[in-house]
Short mmCIF file of C-alpha atoms and ligand atoms in Angstrom, two decimals:
data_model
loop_
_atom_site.label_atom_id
_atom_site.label_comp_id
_atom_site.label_asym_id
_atom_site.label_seq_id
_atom_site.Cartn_x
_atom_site.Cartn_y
_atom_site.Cartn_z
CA UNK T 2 156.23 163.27 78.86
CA UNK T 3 158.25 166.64 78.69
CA UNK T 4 155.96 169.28 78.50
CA UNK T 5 158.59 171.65 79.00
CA UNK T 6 158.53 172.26 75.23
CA UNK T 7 155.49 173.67 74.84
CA UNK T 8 155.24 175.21 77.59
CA UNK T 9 158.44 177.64 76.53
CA UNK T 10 156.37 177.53 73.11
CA UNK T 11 153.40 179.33 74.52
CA UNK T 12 155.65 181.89 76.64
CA UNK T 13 157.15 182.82 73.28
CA UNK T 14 154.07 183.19 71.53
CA UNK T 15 154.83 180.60 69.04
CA UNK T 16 151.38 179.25 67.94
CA UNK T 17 152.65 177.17 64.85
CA UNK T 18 154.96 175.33 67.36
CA UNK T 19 152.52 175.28 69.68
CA UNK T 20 149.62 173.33 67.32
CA UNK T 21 152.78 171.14 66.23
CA UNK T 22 153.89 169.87 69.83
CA UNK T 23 150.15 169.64 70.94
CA UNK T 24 149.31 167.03 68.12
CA UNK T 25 152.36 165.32 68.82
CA UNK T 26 151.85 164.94 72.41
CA UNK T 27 148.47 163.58 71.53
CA UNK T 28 149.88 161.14 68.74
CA UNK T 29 152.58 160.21 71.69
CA UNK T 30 149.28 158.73 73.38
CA UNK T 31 149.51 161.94 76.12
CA UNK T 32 145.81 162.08 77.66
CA UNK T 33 144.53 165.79 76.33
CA UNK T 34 143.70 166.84 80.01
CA UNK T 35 147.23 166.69 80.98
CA UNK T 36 148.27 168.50 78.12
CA UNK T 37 146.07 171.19 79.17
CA UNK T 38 147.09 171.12 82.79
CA UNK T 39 150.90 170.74 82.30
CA UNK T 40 151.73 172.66 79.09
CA UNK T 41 149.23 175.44 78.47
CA UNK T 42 147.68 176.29 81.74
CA UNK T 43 150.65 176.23 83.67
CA UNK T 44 152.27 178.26 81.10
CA UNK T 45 149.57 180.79 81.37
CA UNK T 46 149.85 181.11 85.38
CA UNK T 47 153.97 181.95 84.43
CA UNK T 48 152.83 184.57 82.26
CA UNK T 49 150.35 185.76 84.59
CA UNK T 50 153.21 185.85 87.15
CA UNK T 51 155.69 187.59 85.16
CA UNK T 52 153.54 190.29 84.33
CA UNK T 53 152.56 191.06 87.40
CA UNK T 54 156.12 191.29 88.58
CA UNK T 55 156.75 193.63 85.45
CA UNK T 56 158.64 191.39 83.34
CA UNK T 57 156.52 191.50 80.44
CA UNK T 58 153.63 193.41 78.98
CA UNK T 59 150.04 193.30 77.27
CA UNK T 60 151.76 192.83 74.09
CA UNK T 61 153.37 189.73 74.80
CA UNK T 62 150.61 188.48 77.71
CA UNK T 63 148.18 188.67 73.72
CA UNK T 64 150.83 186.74 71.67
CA UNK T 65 151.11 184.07 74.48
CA UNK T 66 147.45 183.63 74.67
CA UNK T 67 146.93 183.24 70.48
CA UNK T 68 149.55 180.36 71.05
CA UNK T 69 147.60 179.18 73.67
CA UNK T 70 144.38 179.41 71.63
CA UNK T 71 146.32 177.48 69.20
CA UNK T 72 147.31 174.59 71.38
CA UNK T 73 143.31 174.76 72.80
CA UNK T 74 141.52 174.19 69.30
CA UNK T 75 143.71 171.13 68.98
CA UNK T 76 142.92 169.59 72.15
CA UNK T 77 138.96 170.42 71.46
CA UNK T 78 138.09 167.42 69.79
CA UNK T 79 139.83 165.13 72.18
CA UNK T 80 138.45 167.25 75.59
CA UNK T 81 134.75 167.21 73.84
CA UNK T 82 133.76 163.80 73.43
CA UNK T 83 130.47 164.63 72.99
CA UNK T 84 127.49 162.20 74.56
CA UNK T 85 124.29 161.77 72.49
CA UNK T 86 121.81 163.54 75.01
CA UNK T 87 121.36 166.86 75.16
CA UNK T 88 122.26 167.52 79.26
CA UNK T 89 120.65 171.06 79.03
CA UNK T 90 121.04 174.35 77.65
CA UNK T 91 123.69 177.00 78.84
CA UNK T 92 124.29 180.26 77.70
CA UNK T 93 128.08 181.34 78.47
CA UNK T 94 129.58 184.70 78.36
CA UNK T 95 132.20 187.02 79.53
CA UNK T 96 130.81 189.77 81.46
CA UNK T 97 130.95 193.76 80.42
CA UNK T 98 133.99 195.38 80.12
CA UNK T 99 136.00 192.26 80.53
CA UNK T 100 137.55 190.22 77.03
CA UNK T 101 139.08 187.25 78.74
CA UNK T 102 137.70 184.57 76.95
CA UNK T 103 140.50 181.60 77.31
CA UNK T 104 138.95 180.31 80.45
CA UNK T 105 134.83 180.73 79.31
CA UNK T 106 136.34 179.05 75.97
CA UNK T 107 137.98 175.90 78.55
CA UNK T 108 134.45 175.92 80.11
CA UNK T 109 132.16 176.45 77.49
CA UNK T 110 134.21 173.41 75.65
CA UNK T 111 134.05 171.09 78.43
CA UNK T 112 130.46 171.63 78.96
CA UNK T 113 129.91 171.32 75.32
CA UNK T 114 131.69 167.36 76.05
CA UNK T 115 129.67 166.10 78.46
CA UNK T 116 126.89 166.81 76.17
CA UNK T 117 124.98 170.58 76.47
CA UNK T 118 124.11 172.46 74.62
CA UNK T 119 125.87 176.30 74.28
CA UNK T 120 125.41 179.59 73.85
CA UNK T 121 128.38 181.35 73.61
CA UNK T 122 127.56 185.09 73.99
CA UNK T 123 131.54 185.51 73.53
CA UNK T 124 132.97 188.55 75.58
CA UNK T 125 132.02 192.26 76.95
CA UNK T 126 128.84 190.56 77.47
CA UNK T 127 125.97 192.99 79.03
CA UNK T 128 123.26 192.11 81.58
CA UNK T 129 120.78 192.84 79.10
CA UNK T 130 122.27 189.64 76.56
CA UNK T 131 122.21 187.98 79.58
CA UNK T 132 118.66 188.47 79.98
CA UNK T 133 117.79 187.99 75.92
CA UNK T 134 119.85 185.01 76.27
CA UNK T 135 117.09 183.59 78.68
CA UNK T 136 114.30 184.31 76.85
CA UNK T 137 115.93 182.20 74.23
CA UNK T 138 115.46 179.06 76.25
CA UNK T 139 118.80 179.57 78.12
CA UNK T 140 118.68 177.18 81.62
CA UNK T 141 121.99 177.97 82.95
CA UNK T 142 123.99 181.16 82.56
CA UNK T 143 127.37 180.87 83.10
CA UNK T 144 129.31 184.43 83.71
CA UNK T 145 133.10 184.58 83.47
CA UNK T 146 134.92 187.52 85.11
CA UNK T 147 138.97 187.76 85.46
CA UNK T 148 139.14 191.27 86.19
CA UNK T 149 138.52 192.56 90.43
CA UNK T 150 136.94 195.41 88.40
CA UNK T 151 133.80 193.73 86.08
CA UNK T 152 132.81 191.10 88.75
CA UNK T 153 130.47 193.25 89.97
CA UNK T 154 128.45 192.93 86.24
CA UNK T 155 127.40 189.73 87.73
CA UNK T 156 125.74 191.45 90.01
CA UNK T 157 123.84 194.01 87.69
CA UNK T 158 123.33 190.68 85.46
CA UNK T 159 121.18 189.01 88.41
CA UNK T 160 119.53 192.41 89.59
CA UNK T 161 118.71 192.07 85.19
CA UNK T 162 117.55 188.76 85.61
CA UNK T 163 115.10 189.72 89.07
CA UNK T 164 113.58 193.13 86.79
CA UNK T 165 112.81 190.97 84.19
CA UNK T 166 111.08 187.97 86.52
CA UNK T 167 113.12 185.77 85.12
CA UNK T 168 115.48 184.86 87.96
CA UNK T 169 113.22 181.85 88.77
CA UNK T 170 113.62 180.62 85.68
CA UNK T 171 117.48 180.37 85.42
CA UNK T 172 120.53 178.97 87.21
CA UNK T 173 123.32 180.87 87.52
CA UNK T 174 127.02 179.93 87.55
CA UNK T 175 129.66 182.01 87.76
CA UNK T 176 133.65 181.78 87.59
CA UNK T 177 136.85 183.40 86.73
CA UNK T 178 140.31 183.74 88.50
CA UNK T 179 139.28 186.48 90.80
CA UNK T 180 135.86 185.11 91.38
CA UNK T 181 135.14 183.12 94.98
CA UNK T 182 132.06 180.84 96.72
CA UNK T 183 132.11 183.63 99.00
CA UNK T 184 131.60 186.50 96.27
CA UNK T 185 128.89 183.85 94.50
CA UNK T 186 126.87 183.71 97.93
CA UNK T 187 127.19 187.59 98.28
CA UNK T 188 125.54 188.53 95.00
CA UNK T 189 123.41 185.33 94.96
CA UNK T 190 124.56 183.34 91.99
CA UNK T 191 123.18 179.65 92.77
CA UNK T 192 126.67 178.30 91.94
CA UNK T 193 130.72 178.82 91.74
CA UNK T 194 132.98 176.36 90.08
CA UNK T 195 136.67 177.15 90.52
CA UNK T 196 137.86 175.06 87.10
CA UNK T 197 136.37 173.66 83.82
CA UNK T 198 136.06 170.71 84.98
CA UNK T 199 134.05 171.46 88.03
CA UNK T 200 132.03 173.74 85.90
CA UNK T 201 130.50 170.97 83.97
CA UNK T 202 129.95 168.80 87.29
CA UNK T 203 128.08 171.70 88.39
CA UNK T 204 126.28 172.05 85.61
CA UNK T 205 124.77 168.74 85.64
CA UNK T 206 123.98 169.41 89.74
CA UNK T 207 121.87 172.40 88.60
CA UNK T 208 120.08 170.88 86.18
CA UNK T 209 119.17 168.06 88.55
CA UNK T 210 117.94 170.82 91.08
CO1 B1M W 310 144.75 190.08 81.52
N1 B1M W 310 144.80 190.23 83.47
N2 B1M W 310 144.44 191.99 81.37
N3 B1M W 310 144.94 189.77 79.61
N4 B1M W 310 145.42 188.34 81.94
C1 B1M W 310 144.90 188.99 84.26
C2 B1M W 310 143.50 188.43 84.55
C3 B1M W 310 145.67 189.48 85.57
C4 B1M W 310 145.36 188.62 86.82
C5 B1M W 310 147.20 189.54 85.27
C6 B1M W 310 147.99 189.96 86.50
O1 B1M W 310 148.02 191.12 86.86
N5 B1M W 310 148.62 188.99 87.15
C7 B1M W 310 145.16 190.95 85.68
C8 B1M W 310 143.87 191.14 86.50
C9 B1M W 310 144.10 191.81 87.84
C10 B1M W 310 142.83 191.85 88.62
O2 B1M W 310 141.84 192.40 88.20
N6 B1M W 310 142.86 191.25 89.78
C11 B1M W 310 144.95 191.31 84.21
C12 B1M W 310 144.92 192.64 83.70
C13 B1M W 310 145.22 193.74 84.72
C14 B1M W 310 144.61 192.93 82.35
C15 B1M W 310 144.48 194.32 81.70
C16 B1M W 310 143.73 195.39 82.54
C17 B1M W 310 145.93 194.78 81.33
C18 B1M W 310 146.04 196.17 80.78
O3 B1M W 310 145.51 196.47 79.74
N7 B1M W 310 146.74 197.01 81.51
C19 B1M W 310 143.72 194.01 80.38
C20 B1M W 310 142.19 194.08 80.53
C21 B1M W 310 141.46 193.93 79.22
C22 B1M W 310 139.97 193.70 79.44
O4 B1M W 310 139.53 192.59 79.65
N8 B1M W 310 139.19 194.77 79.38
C23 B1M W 310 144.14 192.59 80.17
C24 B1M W 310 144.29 192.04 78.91
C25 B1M W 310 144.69 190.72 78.67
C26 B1M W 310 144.97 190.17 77.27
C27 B1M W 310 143.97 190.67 76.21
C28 B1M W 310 146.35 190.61 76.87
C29 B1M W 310 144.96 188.63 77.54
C30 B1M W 310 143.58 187.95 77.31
C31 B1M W 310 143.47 187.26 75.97
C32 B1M W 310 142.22 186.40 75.92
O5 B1M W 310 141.64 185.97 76.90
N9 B1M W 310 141.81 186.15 74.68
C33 B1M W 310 145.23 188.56 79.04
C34 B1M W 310 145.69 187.38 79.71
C35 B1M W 310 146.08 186.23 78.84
C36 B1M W 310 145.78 187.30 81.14
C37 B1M W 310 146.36 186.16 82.02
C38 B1M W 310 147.87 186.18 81.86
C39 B1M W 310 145.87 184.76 81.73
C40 B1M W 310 144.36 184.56 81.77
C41 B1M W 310 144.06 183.17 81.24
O6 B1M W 310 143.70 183.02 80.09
N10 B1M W 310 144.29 182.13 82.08
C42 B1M W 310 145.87 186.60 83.47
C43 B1M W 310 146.76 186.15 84.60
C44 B1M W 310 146.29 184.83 85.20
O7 B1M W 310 145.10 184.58 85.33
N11 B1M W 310 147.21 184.00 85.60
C45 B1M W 310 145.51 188.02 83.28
C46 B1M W 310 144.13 180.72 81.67
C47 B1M W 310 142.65 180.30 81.85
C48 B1M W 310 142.50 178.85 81.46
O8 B1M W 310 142.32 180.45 83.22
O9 B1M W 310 140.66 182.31 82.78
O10 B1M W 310 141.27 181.66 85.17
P1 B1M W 310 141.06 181.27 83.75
O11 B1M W 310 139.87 180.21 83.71
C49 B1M W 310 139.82 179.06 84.55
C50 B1M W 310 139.06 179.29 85.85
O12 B1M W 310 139.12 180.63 86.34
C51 B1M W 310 137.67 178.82 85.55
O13 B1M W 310 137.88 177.75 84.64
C52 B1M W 310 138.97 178.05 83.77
C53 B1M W 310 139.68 176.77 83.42
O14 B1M W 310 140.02 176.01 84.53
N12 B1M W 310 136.66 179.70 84.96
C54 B1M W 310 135.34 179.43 85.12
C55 B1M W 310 136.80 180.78 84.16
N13 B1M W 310 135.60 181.22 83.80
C56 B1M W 310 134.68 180.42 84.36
C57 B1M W 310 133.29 180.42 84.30
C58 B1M W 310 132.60 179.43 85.00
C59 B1M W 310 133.28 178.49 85.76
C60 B1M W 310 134.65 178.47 85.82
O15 B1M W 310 131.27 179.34 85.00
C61 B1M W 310 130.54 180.06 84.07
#
C-alpha cells in the first residue's frame, strides 16, 4: 500500500481527503495500525520537523492536525475493538497549560479497545481535576505532556495526589513526546509508556499490581 497519499493529504491540511483515503485504505483490507503508523503519524513527525526548522507555522502545524483528527475518528472503530470486561478505570488528561490532545486521544482510544473504561478530562487539565477525577473512582491517571515547559504539572499533579492522601490509591502513568522513564522515576509516576500501544500494556500491568 502507498501511503504516500495521505500522508501529503495531512501535510496539506486536507481533512475531507484525508477521511476519504483513510476509508479506502481500510476497504483495500490495510490493517488500521499501519495506517496510523505509516500515513498519519509519520506525517505528523514531518510536520513536527518542518516547523522546527522554520518552514511552516502554528497555522498550518493546526490545519494538519484537524486532518489528522479526521483520518483518527475513522480508524477509531477499527483500533477499538472493544472486549466485554471492563479492564479498569482510567482517567486521561492533558496536563495545565498544555492543549495537545492528538496523542492522549491515540491513548485514551487504544485503552478504550482493550476494554477500560475512560475518563477523558480533555486538555489544560489541572492537578486539582486530577485529584476530583480520583475521588470519582479513577484507578489509573494517565497525564500527557508535549511541551519541556508543562511536564513539570505532573509533578504538582502527584504532590496533589500525596495532600489529598490519595496517592495510595492511584496509579499513575504518564507520557508525551518530551516525557522519559527517567523524568517518570524523578517525579515518581509508577509508570512511562513511550506509545499508545505500550500505554494500554501498561495499563493492564498496573492494574495487576
Ligand atoms: Co505543538 N509543539 N505547539 N502544536 N506540536 C510540538 C510538541 C513541538 C515538539 C514542535 C517542534 O518544535 N518541533 C514543540 C514543543 C517543543 C518543546 O516543548 N520541546 C511545540 C510547540 C513549541 C508548540 C507551541 C508553543 C507553538 C507556539 O504557539 N509557538 C504551541 C503550544 C500550545 C499549547 O499547548 N499551550 C503549540 C501548538 C500546537 C498546535 C495547537 C498547533 C498543534 C496541536 C493540535 C492538537 O493536538 N489538537 C500542535 C502540533 C500538532 C504539534 C506537533 C507537530 C505534533 C504533535 C502530535 O500530535 N504528534 C509537535 C511536533 C511533534 O511531536 N513531532 C508539536 C502525533 C501524536 C500521535 O504523537 O502526541 O507524541 P504524541 O503522542 C504519542 C506518544 O508521545 C505517546 O503516545 C502517542 C501515540 O503513540 N503519548 C502517551 C502521548 N501521551 C501519552 C500519555 C500516556 C502514554 C503515552 O500515558 C498517559
Amino acid at each position: 500500500m502507498d501511503f504516500m497519499e495521505i500522508y501529503h493529504n495531512v501535510i496539506d491540511g486536507q481533512a475531507p481527503e484525508v477521511e476519504a483515503g483513510v476509508k479506502a485504505a481500510l476497504a483495500a483490507g490495510v490493517g488500521a495500525e499501519e495506517i496510523l503508523n505509516n500515513a498519519l503519524i509519520a506525517a505528523m513527525n514531518e510536520i513536527g520537523q518542518r516547523f522546527e526548522a522554520g518552514d511552516l507555522f502554528v497555522p498550518e502545524m493546526l490545519i494538519a492536525a484537524r486532518a489528522m483528527q479526521a483520518g483518527l475518528k475513522i480508524l477509531k472503530p477499527a483500533l477499538a475493538k472493544a472486549e466485554v470486561k471492563a479492564a479498569g478505570k482510567v482517567a486521561i488528561g492533558t496536563v495545565k497549560g498544555d492543549l495537545h490532545d492528538i496523542g492522549k486521544n491515540l491513548v485514551a482510544m487504544m485503552l478504550e479497545g482493550s476494554g477500560f473504561e475512560i475518563m477523558d478530562l480533555g486538555v489544560d487539565v489541572t492537578p486539582e481535576a486530577f485529584v476530583s477525577a480520583v475521588r470519582n473512582g479513577a484507578q489509573i491517571i494517565g497525564m500527557s505532556a508535549l511541551l519541556t515547559t508543562t511536564m513539570p504539572s505532573m509533578e504538582s499533579t502527584l504532590k496533589a495526589l500525596r495532600e489529598a492522601s490519595l496517592r495510595e490509591k492511584v496509579k499513575v502513568m504518564i507520557g508525551g513526546a518530551p516525557v522519559t522513564q527517567d523524568y517518570a522515576n524523578k517525579i515518581g509516576a509508577d509508570a512511562f509508556a513511550p506509545d499508545a500501544s505500550s500505554a494500554t500494556r501498561i495499563a493492564r500491568q498496573l492494574m495487576e499490581s
